[in-house]
Coordinates of C-alpha atoms in Angstrom, one line a residue:
M1 CA 7.2 35.0 78.7
L2 CA 5.5 35.4 75.2
K3 CA 4.5 39.1 76.5
R4 CA 7.9 40.3 77.9
G5 CA 9.8 43.1 75.8
I6 CA 7.1 43.2 72.9
L7 CA 5.8 46.7 72.2
E8 CA 2.4 45.9 70.2
I9 CA 0.5 43.1 69.1
I10 CA -2.1 43.1 66.0
E11 CA -4.7 41.6 66.7
E12 CA -4.1 40.8 70.7
G13 CA -7.8 39.0 71.4
E14 CA -6.7 36.5 68.4
F15 CA -3.3 36.8 69.6
E16 CA -4.9 35.3 73.4
R17 CA -6.7 32.7 71.2
L18 CA -4.5 31.5 69.6
V19 CA -1.6 30.5 71.9
S20 CA -4.7 29.4 73.9
S21 CA -5.4 26.8 71.2
K22 CA -2.6 24.1 71.7
R23 CA -1.8 24.5 68.5
A24 CA 1.4 24.3 67.0
L25 CA 1.8 27.8 65.3
N26 CA 3.9 28.9 62.4
I27 CA 5.8 31.9 63.7
K28 CA 7.9 34.0 61.0
F29 CA 10.6 36.0 61.4
G30 CA 12.4 37.3 58.1
V31 CA 15.9 38.9 57.7
D32 CA 17.6 39.8 54.2
P33 CA 21.5 39.1 54.9
T34 CA 22.3 42.9 53.6
A35 CA 25.4 42.1 56.1
P36 CA 27.4 39.4 57.1
D37 CA 27.1 39.5 60.9
I38 CA 24.0 39.3 63.7
H39 CA 24.1 42.1 66.6
L40 CA 22.5 41.8 69.3
G41 CA 19.8 43.9 67.8
H42 CA 18.8 40.9 66.0
M43 CA 19.0 38.8 69.2
V44 CA 16.2 41.1 70.8
L45 CA 13.8 38.9 68.2
L46 CA 15.8 35.7 68.4
R47 CA 15.3 35.4 71.7
K48 CA 11.5 35.8 71.8
L49 CA 11.4 33.4 68.7
K50 CA 13.1 30.6 71.1
S51 CA 10.4 31.5 73.8
F52 CA 7.8 30.3 71.1
Q53 CA 9.9 27.6 70.2
E54 CA 10.2 25.7 73.7
L55 CA 6.6 26.2 74.4
G56 CA 6.7 23.8 70.9
H57 CA 6.0 26.1 68.3
N58 CA 7.1 26.0 64.8
I59 CA 9.9 28.7 64.2
I60 CA 9.9 29.8 60.1
F61 CA 13.3 31.4 59.7
I62 CA 13.3 33.6 56.0
I63 CA 16.5 34.6 54.3
G64 CA 15.5 37.0 52.1
D65 CA 17.9 36.3 49.2
F66 CA 15.5 37.6 46.8
T67 CA 14.0 40.6 48.4
A68 CA 17.5 41.8 49.8
K69 CA 18.5 42.1 45.6
I70 CA 15.3 45.1 46.0
G71 CA 16.4 46.1 50.1
D72 CA 13.8 47.2 52.6
P73 CA 13.1 50.7 52.1
S74 CA 12.4 50.8 56.1
G75 CA 13.7 54.4 57.6
R76 CA 15.0 54.8 54.3
D77 CA 15.6 58.7 52.8
K78 CA 16.9 57.0 49.8
T79 CA 17.0 53.8 47.5
R80 CA 19.1 51.6 49.1
P81 CA 22.4 50.7 46.6
S82 CA 22.1 46.5 44.7
L83 CA 24.0 43.7 46.3
S84 CA 25.6 41.4 44.3
I85 CA 24.4 38.1 44.1
E86 CA 27.9 36.8 45.6
K87 CA 27.4 39.3 48.8
I88 CA 23.7 37.9 49.4
K89 CA 24.8 34.0 49.3
E90 CA 27.9 34.9 51.3
N91 CA 26.2 36.7 54.2
A92 CA 23.7 34.3 54.1
L93 CA 25.7 31.5 55.1
T94 CA 26.7 33.7 58.5
Y95 CA 23.1 33.8 59.4
T96 CA 22.6 30.2 59.5
E97 CA 25.6 29.8 61.4
Q98 CA 24.9 32.3 64.1
V99 CA 20.7 32.3 64.5
F100 CA 21.8 28.5 66.3
K101 CA 23.2 30.1 68.9
T102 CA 19.8 31.5 70.3
L103 CA 17.4 29.1 68.0
S104 CA 17.2 25.3 67.7
F105 CA 18.8 23.8 64.4
E106 CA 16.3 20.8 65.0
K107 CA 13.5 22.4 65.8
T108 CA 14.0 25.6 63.0
K109 CA 12.8 26.0 59.2
I110 CA 14.9 27.5 57.3
L111 CA 13.5 29.0 54.0
Y112 CA 14.7 31.3 51.2
N113 CA 12.3 33.1 49.5
S114 CA 14.5 32.9 46.4
S115 CA 13.2 29.3 46.2
W116 CA 9.4 30.8 45.1
F117 CA 10.0 34.2 43.9
D118 CA 12.5 32.6 41.2
K119 CA 9.6 30.7 39.8
M120 CA 7.2 33.7 40.0
S121 CA 5.7 34.5 36.6
L122 CA 4.8 37.6 35.5
S123 CA 1.4 37.5 35.6
E124 CA 1.7 36.3 39.1
L125 CA 3.4 39.4 40.1
I126 CA 0.8 41.6 38.3
S127 CA -1.8 39.8 40.3
L128 CA 0.3 40.1 43.5
S129 CA 0.6 44.1 42.4
F130 CA -3.3 43.9 42.7
S131 CA -3.7 43.7 46.4
Y132 CA -2.6 47.0 47.6
T133 CA -2.6 50.5 46.3
V134 CA -0.4 53.6 45.5
S135 CA -2.3 56.0 48.2
R136 CA -1.7 53.0 50.2
M137 CA 1.7 52.3 49.9
L138 CA 2.1 56.2 50.3
E139 CA 0.8 56.3 53.6
R140 CA 4.4 54.6 54.9
D141 CA 6.3 57.7 56.6
D142 CA 9.3 57.1 54.7
F143 CA 7.5 57.1 51.6
T144 CA 5.7 59.9 52.4
L145 CA 8.7 62.2 53.0
R146 CA 10.7 61.4 50.2
Y147 CA 7.6 62.1 48.1
K148 CA 6.7 65.6 49.3
D149 CA 10.5 66.5 49.0
G150 CA 10.5 65.4 45.9
K151 CA 13.0 62.3 46.6
P152 CA 12.9 59.9 43.8
I153 CA 11.4 56.0 44.8
A154 CA 11.5 52.9 43.1
I155 CA 8.9 51.1 41.8
A156 CA 10.9 48.3 42.4
E157 CA 10.4 49.6 46.6
F158 CA 6.7 49.2 46.6
L159 CA 7.0 45.7 45.7
Y160 CA 9.1 45.3 48.6
P161 CA 6.6 45.1 51.3
L162 CA 4.1 42.8 48.7
L163 CA 7.0 40.6 48.1
Q164 CA 7.4 40.3 52.3
G165 CA 4.0 39.9 52.5
Y166 CA 3.8 37.3 49.9
D167 CA 6.7 35.5 52.4
S168 CA 3.9 35.0 54.8
Y169 CA 1.3 33.9 52.5
V170 CA 3.8 30.8 51.0
V171 CA 4.6 29.5 55.0
K172 CA 0.7 30.5 56.1
A173 CA 2.3 32.0 59.1
D174 CA 0.2 32.3 62.4
I175 CA 2.2 35.4 63.9
E176 CA 5.3 37.5 62.5
I177 CA 7.2 38.9 64.6
G178 CA 9.6 41.9 64.0
G179 CA 11.5 45.2 65.0
S180 CA 9.0 48.4 65.4
D181 CA 10.6 49.7 62.1
Q182 CA 8.6 46.0 60.3
K183 CA 5.1 47.5 61.5
F184 CA 4.2 48.5 58.0
N185 CA 5.5 45.6 55.9
M186 CA 4.2 43.1 58.5
L187 CA 0.7 44.8 58.0
V188 CA 1.0 44.6 54.3
G189 CA 1.3 40.9 54.9
R190 CA -1.9 40.6 56.8
E191 CA -3.8 42.3 53.6
I192 CA -2.1 40.0 51.1
Q193 CA -3.2 37.0 52.9
R194 CA -6.7 38.2 53.1
F195 CA -6.6 38.7 48.8
Y196 CA -5.1 35.1 48.7
S197 CA -7.9 34.0 51.3
Q198 CA -5.8 33.1 54.6
V199 CA -6.1 33.5 57.6
P200 CA -4.4 37.1 58.1
Q201 CA -1.7 36.7 60.6
I202 CA -0.7 37.8 64.4
V203 CA 1.5 41.1 63.9
I204 CA 3.8 41.1 67.2
T205 CA 6.4 44.3 67.1
M206 CA 9.6 44.4 69.4
P207 CA 11.9 47.5 70.3
L208 CA 14.1 48.6 68.3
L209 CA 17.3 48.4 70.7
E210 CA 19.5 51.5 71.3
G211 CA 23.3 50.7 70.2
T212 CA 26.6 51.7 72.3
D213 CA 25.6 55.3 71.6
G214 CA 22.2 55.2 73.3
K215 CA 21.1 57.1 70.8
L216 CA 20.7 55.2 66.9
K217 CA 19.1 51.9 66.6
M218 CA 21.7 49.4 66.9
S219 CA 23.1 49.0 63.6
K220 CA 26.6 48.2 61.6
S221 CA 26.1 51.5 59.8
Y222 CA 26.0 53.8 62.6
N223 CA 28.8 51.6 64.1
N224 CA 27.1 51.3 67.2
Y225 CA 26.8 47.9 67.0
I226 CA 28.0 44.5 69.5
G227 CA 27.8 41.3 66.6
I228 CA 27.6 38.2 68.9
K229 CA 30.6 37.2 66.7
E230 CA 32.9 39.3 68.1
K231 CA 35.4 38.2 70.7
E232 CA 34.3 38.4 74.6
K233 CA 36.6 40.6 75.4
E234 CA 35.0 42.7 73.0
I235 CA 30.8 42.0 73.8
F236 CA 31.8 43.0 77.8
G237 CA 33.7 46.3 76.6
K238 CA 30.9 47.6 74.3
I239 CA 28.4 46.7 76.9
M240 CA 30.2 48.2 79.9
S241 CA 30.2 51.2 77.1
V242 CA 26.3 51.9 77.3
P243 CA 24.6 54.7 78.7
D244 CA 23.1 54.0 82.2
A245 CA 19.7 54.8 81.4
L246 CA 19.8 51.4 79.1
I247 CA 20.8 48.8 81.5
I248 CA 17.4 48.0 82.3
K249 CA 15.7 48.2 78.6
Y250 CA 19.0 46.0 78.0
Y251 CA 18.4 43.6 81.0
E252 CA 14.6 43.1 79.7
L253 CA 15.3 42.5 76.3
L254 CA 18.4 40.7 76.0
T255 CA 18.2 38.5 79.6
D256 CA 15.7 35.8 81.5
E257 CA 16.4 38.0 84.7
N258 CA 13.9 40.0 86.7
Y259 CA 14.4 43.3 85.1
L260 CA 11.6 45.1 87.4
I261 CA 13.8 44.1 90.9
I262 CA 17.4 45.1 88.8
K263 CA 15.2 48.2 88.5
E264 CA 14.1 48.6 91.9
K265 CA 17.5 48.0 94.0
I266 CA 19.4 50.8 91.1
E267 CA 16.6 53.3 91.7
N268 CA 17.3 52.1 95.9
G269 CA 20.7 52.4 95.9
S270 CA 21.1 49.0 97.1
L271 CA 23.0 48.1 94.0
H272 CA 25.4 50.5 91.9
P273 CA 24.2 50.7 88.3
M274 CA 28.3 50.2 87.4
K275 CA 27.6 46.5 89.3
A276 CA 24.4 46.1 87.5
K277 CA 26.1 46.3 84.1
E278 CA 29.0 44.4 84.6
D279 CA 26.8 41.6 85.2
L280 CA 24.3 42.6 82.5
A281 CA 28.0 42.1 80.4
F282 CA 28.4 38.8 81.9
L283 CA 25.1 37.1 81.1
I284 CA 24.8 38.6 77.9
T285 CA 28.8 37.1 76.7
S286 CA 27.9 34.4 78.0
S287 CA 25.1 34.2 76.1
C288 CA 27.4 34.4 72.7
H289 CA 30.2 32.7 74.0
S290 CA 30.4 30.3 77.3
K291 CA 30.6 31.4 81.1
H292 CA 33.8 30.4 81.3
K293 CA 35.0 32.8 78.5
A294 CA 32.4 35.7 80.3
E295 CA 34.3 35.2 83.0
E296 CA 38.1 36.0 81.7
A297 CA 36.7 38.5 79.6
R298 CA 35.2 40.2 83.2
E299 CA 38.6 39.5 84.6
E300 CA 40.5 40.9 81.1
F301 CA 38.2 44.3 81.7
I302 CA 38.8 44.8 85.3
K303 CA 42.4 44.5 85.0
V304 CA 42.2 47.1 81.6
F305 CA 39.9 49.8 83.0
S306 CA 39.6 49.3 86.8
R307 CA 43.3 48.7 87.2
K308 CA 44.7 50.9 84.0
E309 CA 46.6 47.6 83.4
I310 CA 47.6 46.7 79.9
P311 CA 46.1 43.5 78.3
G312 CA 47.7 39.8 78.4
D313 CA 46.9 39.4 74.8
I314 CA 48.2 43.0 73.2
L315 CA 48.8 42.1 69.6
E316 CA 52.6 43.0 68.2
Y317 CA 52.9 45.0 65.0
K318 CA 55.9 45.3 63.9
I319 CA 57.0 48.4 61.5
D320 CA 60.6 48.3 59.2
K321 CA 60.7 52.4 58.7
A322 CA 59.0 55.5 59.7
S323 CA 55.2 54.8 59.3
L324 CA 52.0 57.2 59.6
L325 CA 50.2 56.6 62.8
V326 CA 46.8 56.2 60.7
D327 CA 48.4 53.8 58.7
I328 CA 49.6 51.7 61.3
I329 CA 45.8 52.1 63.4
Y330 CA 44.3 51.1 59.9
Q331 CA 46.9 48.1 59.0
S332 CA 46.6 46.6 62.5
G333 CA 43.2 46.4 62.5
L334 CA 42.3 48.7 65.3
S335 CA 40.4 50.2 62.9
N336 CA 37.5 49.7 59.9
S337 CA 39.2 52.2 57.2
K338 CA 41.4 55.2 57.5
S339 CA 38.7 57.5 57.4
E340 CA 37.5 56.0 60.8
A341 CA 41.2 56.1 61.8
R342 CA 41.6 59.9 61.0
R343 CA 38.5 60.3 63.4
L344 CA 39.9 58.6 66.4
I345 CA 43.1 60.9 66.3
L346 CA 41.0 64.2 65.5
Q347 CA 38.9 62.8 68.6
G348 CA 41.4 62.5 70.7
G349 CA 41.1 58.9 71.0
V350 CA 45.0 57.7 70.2
N351 CA 47.6 57.6 73.0
I352 CA 51.0 56.5 72.5
S353 CA 52.8 55.3 75.8
E354 CA 50.0 57.5 77.2
K355 CA 50.5 60.5 75.6
K356 CA 47.7 61.7 73.0
I357 CA 48.9 62.6 69.3
K358 CA 46.1 64.7 66.9
D359 CA 48.2 65.0 64.4
L360 CA 46.9 62.9 61.0
N361 CA 50.3 63.5 60.3
F362 CA 52.4 62.1 62.9
Q363 CA 54.5 59.9 62.2
L364 CA 56.1 56.7 64.3
E365 CA 59.7 55.8 63.9
I366 CA 61.2 52.3 64.9
P367 CA 61.0 52.2 68.0
K368 CA 64.0 50.7 70.3
Q369 CA 61.6 49.3 72.8
P370 CA 58.5 48.7 72.6
I371 CA 55.8 51.0 72.8
I372 CA 52.1 50.8 73.7
L373 CA 49.5 52.1 71.5
K374 CA 46.0 52.2 72.6
V375 CA 43.0 53.2 70.3
G376 CA 39.8 54.1 71.4
K377 CA 38.3 52.6 75.0
R378 CA 39.6 48.8 74.0
G379 CA 42.1 49.3 71.1
F380 CA 45.7 48.3 71.9
L381 CA 48.7 47.4 70.6
K382 CA 52.3 46.6 70.9
V383 CA 54.5 48.8 67.9
C384 CA 58.1 47.5 67.5

């Protein structure tokens, strides 16, 4: 159970010794509150933490409200913009609400790393900076590429892995779990612990979950994410839009089902990929909401996409004058921005009463009878 879906364990022999020792281990997981929502990519890690928690181990969830002010350089080709203290605090509150959809509140210790970094003196920071060299820091791929391309690297970005590693020292982490993109930072944590004469943590990396586009890792930045706070019909519909090639990976990382049997059934033709995906969508939607809500979402999906019917809870939007279609899409909430609304129109993703509209200057007059506006695969609006 513990090894399911894991990409890499460093060091595996020590890991097996620790989990066989009958000692309650300190399992560390840290996240910077740089965005308000947790998505299914985070859920992969939270589910792994839950497996350890169910075996009696201590989950230490670190909210990096201090490190978020620097920003994790992992995978970045430029320095992250700074976030305001207010925004970080606002995001952090949503994280504490969302993680307990998966983890037990009573058995999870939540810590904010500002509680120790705000007290760190300059001399302590200088001492910490002696634990790692510039040459080793430049070994990480993102820094190497930026250095070769002549792109700036802020000194603060060098501090980020050191501070994340110091978190491991403070909480005396036995194991740290993170995505594969966090491997460098977690390995630095091992060195920091050694520097302070502490037994180095085991590092466990999990695969990055591709988003709805099937190519890039799930991220709000790429607009391919499935948020766990989204409405049940949105979660269900987005999972149904995931490419078939990812079905088994989603089963392995996001459910407790025997994904090998499901894979075999798909391959031998006894299970249609669409049915496997529908069952997957039901399971994941249930974990984010409830079985009842998931069943409602399934019925709605079948109604709208299989029978080509209009959803029962379609929103109404009233206009009192001729309005640009771009403005209606944005102001009604069917897009996150006007630029996204324009992109949807240009890509042929907008229909009025089943007629495709690709004119950015299209104006909608006040309709005599309500008309149905469809945006993308799942967005419906009754304009009246």
